[in-house]
Each structure stands twice: as C-alpha cells, then as structure tokens.
Backbone as numpy.savetxt, mean C-alpha at the origin, in Angstrom:
# Nx Ny Nz CAx CAy CAz Cx Cy Cz
28.90 30.96 -3.63 27.55 30.42 -3.74 26.93 30.94 -5.03
26.31 30.09 -5.76 25.67 30.46 -7.01 24.41 31.27 -6.76
24.14 32.24 -7.60 22.95 33.07 -7.45 21.68 32.27 -7.72
21.79 31.10 -8.36 20.62 30.27 -8.62 20.06 29.64 -7.35
20.87 29.50 -6.32 20.44 28.83 -5.09 19.92 29.80 -4.03
19.93 31.08 -4.31 19.50 32.07 -3.33 18.01 31.91 -3.05
17.67 31.82 -1.79 16.26 31.73 -1.39 15.64 30.35 -1.55
16.41 29.37 -1.99 15.88 28.02 -2.15 16.31 27.19 -0.96
15.34 26.63 -0.28 15.69 25.78 0.85 15.77 24.33 0.38
16.63 23.56 0.99 16.76 22.16 0.58 15.50 21.36 0.92
15.25 20.32 0.17 14.10 19.46 0.42 14.41 18.55 1.60
13.46 18.44 2.49 13.63 17.58 3.65 12.47 16.60 3.70
12.71 15.39 3.34 11.69 14.34 3.45 12.13 13.42 4.58
11.19 13.11 5.45 11.55 12.27 6.58 10.43 11.29 6.89
10.82 10.08 7.07 9.88 9.00 7.39 9.30 9.13 8.79
9.96 9.88 9.64 9.58 9.90 11.05 8.93 11.19 11.52
8.48 12.04 10.60 7.78 13.24 11.03 6.42 13.33 10.36
5.64 14.30 10.80 4.28 14.47 10.28 4.20 15.62 9.27
5.27 15.84 8.52 5.26 16.86 7.48 4.82 16.24 6.17
4.22 17.06 5.34 3.84 16.62 4.01 5.08 16.64 3.13
5.39 15.50 2.52 6.54 15.38 1.64 6.13 15.08 0.20
4.89 14.69 -0.01 4.41 14.27 -1.33 3.80 12.89 -1.21
3.72 12.19 -2.32 3.14 10.85 -2.40 3.99 9.88 -1.57
3.45 9.45 -0.43 4.22 8.59 0.47 4.54 7.24 -0.15
3.71 6.78 -1.08 3.97 5.48 -1.69 5.13 5.55 -2.66
5.29 6.67 -3.34 6.44 6.86 -4.22 7.70 7.15 -3.41
7.59 7.99 -2.39 8.76 8.40 -1.61 9.30 7.32 -0.69
8.42 6.64 0.03 8.87 5.76 1.09 8.67 4.28 0.80
7.76 3.94 -0.09 7.46 2.53 -0.33 7.90 2.07 -1.71
8.36 2.97 -2.54 8.86 2.60 -3.85 7.79 2.14 -4.83
6.53 2.57 -4.61 5.45 2.12 -5.49 4.41 3.22 -5.64
4.75 4.26 -6.37 3.81 5.36 -6.59 2.63 4.98 -7.45
2.72 3.85 -8.15 1.63 3.43 -9.05 0.45 2.82 -8.30
0.59 2.60 -7.02 -0.48 1.97 -6.24 -1.65 2.94 -6.02
-1.39 4.23 -6.17 -2.46 5.22 -6.08 -2.41 6.11 -7.31
-3.51 6.61 -7.78 -4.87 6.38 -7.31 -5.32 4.95 -7.63
-6.32 4.47 -6.90 -6.79 3.10 -7.13 -7.44 2.97 -8.51
-7.39 1.78 -9.05 -7.95 1.51 -10.38 -9.47 1.36 -10.34
-10.00 1.00 -9.16 -11.43 0.76 -8.99 -11.95 1.50 -7.77
-13.24 1.77 -7.76 -13.88 2.26 -6.54 -14.20 1.05 -5.67
-14.54 1.29 -4.42 -14.94 0.19 -3.55 -16.18 -0.49 -4.09
-17.14 0.28 -4.59 -18.37 -0.30 -5.15 -18.04 -1.25 -6.30
-17.14 -0.86 -7.18 -16.75 -1.72 -8.30 -16.06 -2.99 -7.80
-15.19 -2.84 -6.80 -14.49 -4.00 -6.26 -15.45 -4.97 -5.59
-16.43 -4.45 -4.86 -17.39 -5.32 -4.17 -18.32 -6.03 -5.14
-18.54 -5.46 -6.32 -19.36 -6.12 -7.34 -18.68 -7.36 -7.89
-17.36 -7.37 -7.88 -16.60 -8.50 -8.42 -16.56 -9.59 -7.35
-17.26 -10.65 -7.56 -17.33 -11.69 -6.53 -16.19 -12.70 -6.61
-15.29 -12.51 -7.54 -14.20 -13.48 -7.70 -12.90 -13.04 -7.00
-12.91 -11.85 -6.40 -11.68 -11.32 -5.81 -11.97 -10.66 -4.47
-11.06 -10.80 -3.53 -11.17 -10.02 -2.30 -10.73 -8.59 -2.57
-10.99 -7.71 -1.62 -10.57 -6.32 -1.74 -9.85 -5.90 -0.46
-8.85 -5.06 -0.63 -8.12 -4.48 0.49 -8.36 -2.98 0.40
-8.91 -2.42 1.47 -9.21 -0.99 1.53 -8.32 -0.37 2.60
-7.57 0.64 2.22 -6.68 1.30 3.17 -6.89 2.80 3.18
-6.90 3.37 4.37 -7.01 4.82 4.53 -5.68 5.34 5.06
-5.23 6.46 4.52 -3.95 7.05 4.92 -4.04 8.55 4.74
-3.05 9.26 5.24 -2.81 10.66 4.90 -1.31 10.80 4.63
-0.96 11.69 3.72 0.43 11.85 3.33 1.29 12.54 4.38
0.67 13.18 5.37 1.46 13.91 6.36 1.41 13.26 7.74
1.48 11.94 7.75 1.49 11.17 9.00 2.68 10.22 9.01
3.49 10.30 10.05 4.65 9.41 10.13 4.20 7.95 10.21
3.08 7.68 10.89 2.57 6.30 10.95 2.21 5.80 9.56
1.56 6.63 8.77 1.18 6.24 7.41 2.41 6.09 6.52
3.38 6.98 6.68 4.61 6.88 5.90 5.28 5.53 6.15
5.38 5.15 7.42 6.03 3.89 7.76 5.20 2.69 7.30
3.88 2.81 7.38 2.99 1.72 7.01 2.88 1.54 5.49
3.24 2.55 4.73 3.14 2.46 3.27 3.95 1.29 2.71
5.04 0.92 3.36 5.83 -0.21 2.88 5.07 -1.53 3.04
4.27 -1.65 4.08 3.47 -2.87 4.29 2.40 -2.97 3.21
1.75 -1.86 2.90 0.73 -1.88 1.85 1.34 -2.21 0.49
2.54 -1.72 0.26 3.23 -2.05 -0.99 3.60 -3.53 -1.03
3.97 -4.09 0.12 4.24 -5.53 0.19 2.98 -6.33 -0.16
1.84 -5.91 0.39 0.58 -6.59 0.06 0.33 -6.52 -1.44
0.59 -5.37 -2.04 0.41 -5.23 -3.47 1.35 -6.16 -4.24
2.57 -6.29 -3.76 3.54 -7.15 -4.45 3.09 -8.61 -4.46
2.53 -9.08 -3.36 2.13 -10.48 -3.27 0.70 -10.74 -3.75
-0.20 -9.79 -3.54 -1.61 -10.05 -3.82 -2.23 -9.09 -4.84
-1.47 -8.16 -5.36 -2.01 -7.14 -6.26 -2.66 -7.66 -7.52
-2.25 -8.80 -7.99 -2.85 -9.37 -9.21 -4.08 -10.21 -8.90
-4.28 -10.57 -7.65 -5.40 -11.44 -7.27 -6.43 -10.75 -6.40
-6.11 -9.56 -5.89 -7.03 -8.82 -5.02 -7.09 -7.37 -5.50
-8.22 -6.73 -5.26 -8.35 -5.31 -5.58 -7.85 -4.51 -4.40
-6.86 -3.65 -4.64 -6.28 -2.84 -3.58 -6.70 -1.40 -3.81
-7.39 -0.86 -2.81 -7.94 0.48 -2.90 -7.40 1.29 -1.74
-6.46 2.18 -2.03 -5.87 3.02 -0.99 -6.36 4.44 -1.21
-6.95 5.02 -0.15 -7.57 6.33 -0.25 -7.05 7.27 0.83
-6.79 8.50 0.42 -6.43 9.52 1.39 -7.69 9.88 2.18
-7.60 9.80 3.49 -8.75 10.13 4.34 -9.16 11.58 4.15
-8.21 12.43 3.80 -8.51 13.84 3.56 -9.40 14.03 2.34
-9.41 13.09 1.42 -10.17 13.22 0.18 -11.55 12.58 0.25
-11.89 11.95 1.37 -13.22 11.34 1.49 -14.28 12.44 1.50
-15.35 12.27 0.75 -16.41 13.29 0.76 -17.09 13.34 2.12
-17.35 14.54 2.59 -18.02 14.71 3.88 -19.52 14.58 3.64
-20.13 13.59 4.27 -21.55 13.32 4.12 -22.12 12.97 5.48
-23.44 13.08 5.62 -24.10 12.69 6.86 -24.09 11.18 7.03
-24.22 10.46 5.93 -24.20 9.00 5.98 -23.64 8.46 4.67
-23.22 7.22 4.74 -22.63 6.55 3.58 -23.32 5.21 3.37
-23.28 4.74 2.14 -23.77 3.41 1.81 -22.65 2.40 2.05
-22.98 1.13 2.29 -21.93 0.11 2.50 -21.02 -0.10 1.28
-21.37 0.46 0.14 -20.51 0.37 -1.04 -19.58 1.57 -1.16
-19.67 2.50 -0.20 -18.82 3.69 -0.21 -17.74 3.55 0.87
-16.54 3.98 0.54 -15.41 3.84 1.46 -15.65 4.56 2.78
-16.30 5.71 2.75 -16.55 6.47 3.96 -17.35 5.71 5.01
-18.11 4.73 4.58 -18.91 3.89 5.49 -18.00 3.15 6.48
-16.81 2.80 6.04 -15.89 1.98 6.83 -14.82 2.78 7.57
-14.68 4.05 7.24 -13.63 4.86 7.84 -13.93 5.16 9.30
-12.98 4.86 10.17 -13.17 5.01 11.62 -12.77 6.40 12.14
-12.11 7.17 11.31 -11.63 8.49 11.74 -10.16 8.51 12.11
-9.49 7.36 12.00 -8.07 7.26 12.34 -7.30 6.65 11.17
-6.03 7.03 11.06 -5.16 6.47 10.03 -3.86 6.01 10.66
-3.21 5.05 10.05 -3.72 4.24 8.95 -4.79 3.27 9.43
-5.67 2.93 8.52 -6.70 1.92 8.79 -6.74 1.00 7.58
-6.81 -0.29 7.82 -6.84 -1.27 6.74 -7.98 -2.24 6.96
-8.73 -2.49 5.89 -9.81 -3.47 5.91 -9.57 -4.47 4.80
-9.95 -5.71 5.05 -9.91 -6.75 4.03 -11.32 -7.31 3.91
-11.81 -7.35 2.68 -13.12 -7.92 2.36 -12.89 -9.26 1.69
-13.64 -10.28 2.08 -13.51 -11.58 1.41 -14.21 -11.51 0.04
-14.23 -12.61 -0.67 -14.81 -12.63 -2.02 -16.31 -12.37 -2.02
-16.95 -12.56 -0.87 -18.39 -12.32 -0.74 -18.67 -10.86 -0.35
-17.63 -10.06 -0.15 -17.80 -8.66 0.20 -17.96 -8.40 1.68
-17.66 -9.39 2.52 -17.77 -9.24 3.96 -16.44 -8.78 4.54
-16.49 -7.88 5.51 -15.28 -7.42 6.18 -14.77 -8.54 7.07
-13.55 -9.01 6.81 -12.95 -10.07 7.62 -11.74 -9.56 8.41
-11.37 -8.31 8.17 -10.25 -7.70 8.89 -10.47 -6.20 8.89
-10.34 -5.57 10.04 -10.47 -4.12 10.16 -9.59 -3.68 11.31
-8.49 -3.02 10.99 -7.56 -2.63 12.04 -7.03 -1.22 11.79
-7.01 -0.46 12.87 -6.44 0.88 12.86 -5.01 0.77 13.35
-4.12 1.52 12.73 -2.71 1.50 13.13 -1.89 0.67 12.16
-0.68 0.44 12.53 0.25 -0.27 11.66 0.10 -1.78 11.83
-0.87 -2.34 11.14 -1.07 -3.79 11.16 0.13 -4.46 10.49
0.49 -5.61 10.98 1.65 -6.29 10.40 1.28 -6.98 9.09
2.27 -7.09 8.22 2.08 -7.81 6.97 1.65 -9.24 7.26
2.28 -9.86 8.25 1.99 -11.26 8.57 0.54 -11.45 8.98
0.00 -10.53 9.74 -1.39 -10.63 10.19 -2.35 -10.58 9.00
-2.09 -9.65 8.08 -2.94 -9.53 6.90 -2.70 -10.67 5.92
-1.46 -11.11 5.83 -1.11 -12.25 4.98 -1.86 -13.50 5.45
-1.96 -13.70 6.76 -2.71 -14.86 7.28 -4.17 -14.82 6.83
-4.79 -13.65 6.88 -6.19 -13.51 6.45 -6.30 -13.80 4.95
-5.40 -13.23 4.18 -5.45 -13.44 2.72 -5.14 -14.89 2.35
-4.27 -15.54 3.08 -4.01 -16.96 2.83 -5.27 -17.80 3.06
-6.05 -17.44 4.08 -7.32 -18.14 4.31 -8.28 -17.90 3.15
-8.40 -16.66 2.72 -9.31 -16.31 1.62 -8.94 -17.07 0.35
-7.65 -17.16 0.04 -7.19 -17.81 -1.17 -6.93 -19.31 -0.99
-7.22 -19.83 0.20 -7.02 -21.24 0.51 -5.57 -21.66 0.25
-4.64 -20.85 0.75 -3.21 -21.15 0.65 -2.73 -21.79 1.94
-1.62 -22.47 1.86 -1.04 -23.06 3.06 -0.65 -21.97 4.05
-0.75 -22.27 5.33 -0.26 -21.30 6.32 1.23 -21.04 6.10
1.69 -19.88 6.51 3.09 -19.51 6.31 4.03 -20.54 6.92
3.64 -21.14 8.05 4.50 -22.13 8.71 4.67 -23.40 7.89
3.77 -23.65 6.94 3.84 -24.86 6.14 4.23 -24.63 4.70
4.49 -23.40 4.34 4.81 -23.13 2.93 6.23 -22.60 2.80
6.71 -22.68 1.60 8.04 -22.18 1.29 7.96 -20.66 1.27
8.99 -20.01 1.80 9.02 -18.55 1.83 9.01 -18.00 0.41
8.14 -17.04 0.17 8.08 -16.38 -1.12 9.14 -15.30 -1.15
9.88 -15.24 -2.23 10.91 -14.21 -2.37 10.72 -13.54 -3.71
10.80 -12.21 -3.70 10.69 -11.46 -4.94 12.05 -11.38 -5.61
12.03 -11.34 -6.94 13.26 -11.14 -7.67 13.69 -9.69 -7.54
14.96 -9.45 -7.54 15.47 -8.08 -7.50 15.26 -7.48 -8.87
14.61 -6.33 -8.90 14.27 -5.72 -10.18 15.40 -4.84 -10.68
15.92 -3.97 -9.86 16.94 -3.02 -10.28 18.33 -3.45 -9.84
18.68 -4.65 -10.18 19.98 -5.18 -9.78 21.06 -4.55 -10.65
22.11 -4.10 -10.03 23.23 -3.50 -10.74 24.35 -4.53 -10.82
24.85 -4.75 -12.01 25.93 -5.70 -12.20 27.24 -4.93 -12.18
28.07 -5.20 -11.20 29.36 -4.53 -11.09 30.52 -5.50 -11.33
30.21 -6.63 -11.92 31.22 -7.63 -12.19 32.17 -7.14 -13.28
33.45 -7.31 -13.05 34.45 -6.94 -14.05 34.66 -8.13 -14.98
34.49 -7.90 -16.27 34.65 -8.95 -17.26 35.74 -8.53 -18.23
36.73 -9.40 -18.47 37.78 -9.06 -19.46 37.15 -8.81 -20.82
37.75 -7.90 -21.59 37.19 -7.49 -22.88 36.99 -8.66 -23.84
37.91 -9.61 -23.86 37.79 -10.73 -24.80 36.59 -11.63 -24.46
36.16 -11.68 -23.21 35.01 -12.49 -22.81 33.71 -11.71 -22.94
33.77 -10.42 -23.04 32.56 -9.58 -23.09 31.83 -9.75 -24.43
32.49 -10.17 -25.47 31.84 -10.31 -26.78 31.45 -11.67 -27.08
C-alpha cells in the first residue's frame, strides 16, 4: 500500500442516501451549470415575456438527488424560453415575512418543491415531492401554447458526448 493513501477514505456518493456529496446537479443530473441561478425571482417576475420555474432543494436529500434529473430535463427543454431558478432551501434568508417577489414567500418547508409561474407571474403549479416531468411539461405546454404531448412528435435530444468506436481502414481515413 502506498504511503500516499494512508488515512484517506474513498469517496462515496450515492443517489439513495441523505449524505452530502456536493452539487447534486453536477453529480447526479449532469448539469452543474443550472446553479446558481442567473436571475433572482424578483427579476424573473419582472419579465412578462417568460414563465419562471422555481425549485427548492437541499444537497443532502435522496429525494432531491433523484429529482435533480427531472429539473435538468426541464432545463434541457425549456431553459431557453423560461427562467429556471433553483435554490437551496438551506440558503434562504430567515425572516419573519417575505414579499411575493422573494423566493421564501413560496417555500413550504419541504423539499423538493417546484413552482411554475405563468408569464403574468401567477403560480400555476406548486408541488412538494418528486413531481413528474410529464406533469410539469403539460403545464408548460399550456403556457407556451404547444400541442399536448399526445398530439405532438416526441422531442429527442441529440447525444452530445457520443464516442465513435467505428474501425475505419487507414486508406479511407484520409
């Protein structure tokens, strides 16, 4: 055994426990860039041309770890057309009261929690727990006046990190 490894314990990250592993969006959802949010809730609500998605999470919750993939899916499909604001519930300022433009106003005390605001700034979806992508997608399709999923072609993302393992003879490679 190398002397460099003495006293170092291996890293254990697990999707199914309530241990802190780090940024759950980078570790489990493959999208660490989704946090911190680019806008505050107040800034997002000022923009009347876009809906907003507000999500509360904590990094040491198995439910939030598992739900992070759904939030990343929402970002993949709606991130360019909606403001996505994901906040750690642990980082919310403790106050006696909040204004409707502050995220703490909407926090129920449980995670994960997801809210969707329409373009007028009205809450049209508020659910605690692991809401399904399809349920939120239905709400966003209504906001954007898109066809229902049953009437539209399935959206598929292109594979970004595709590895080509095809063997090509040298004479054809040039």
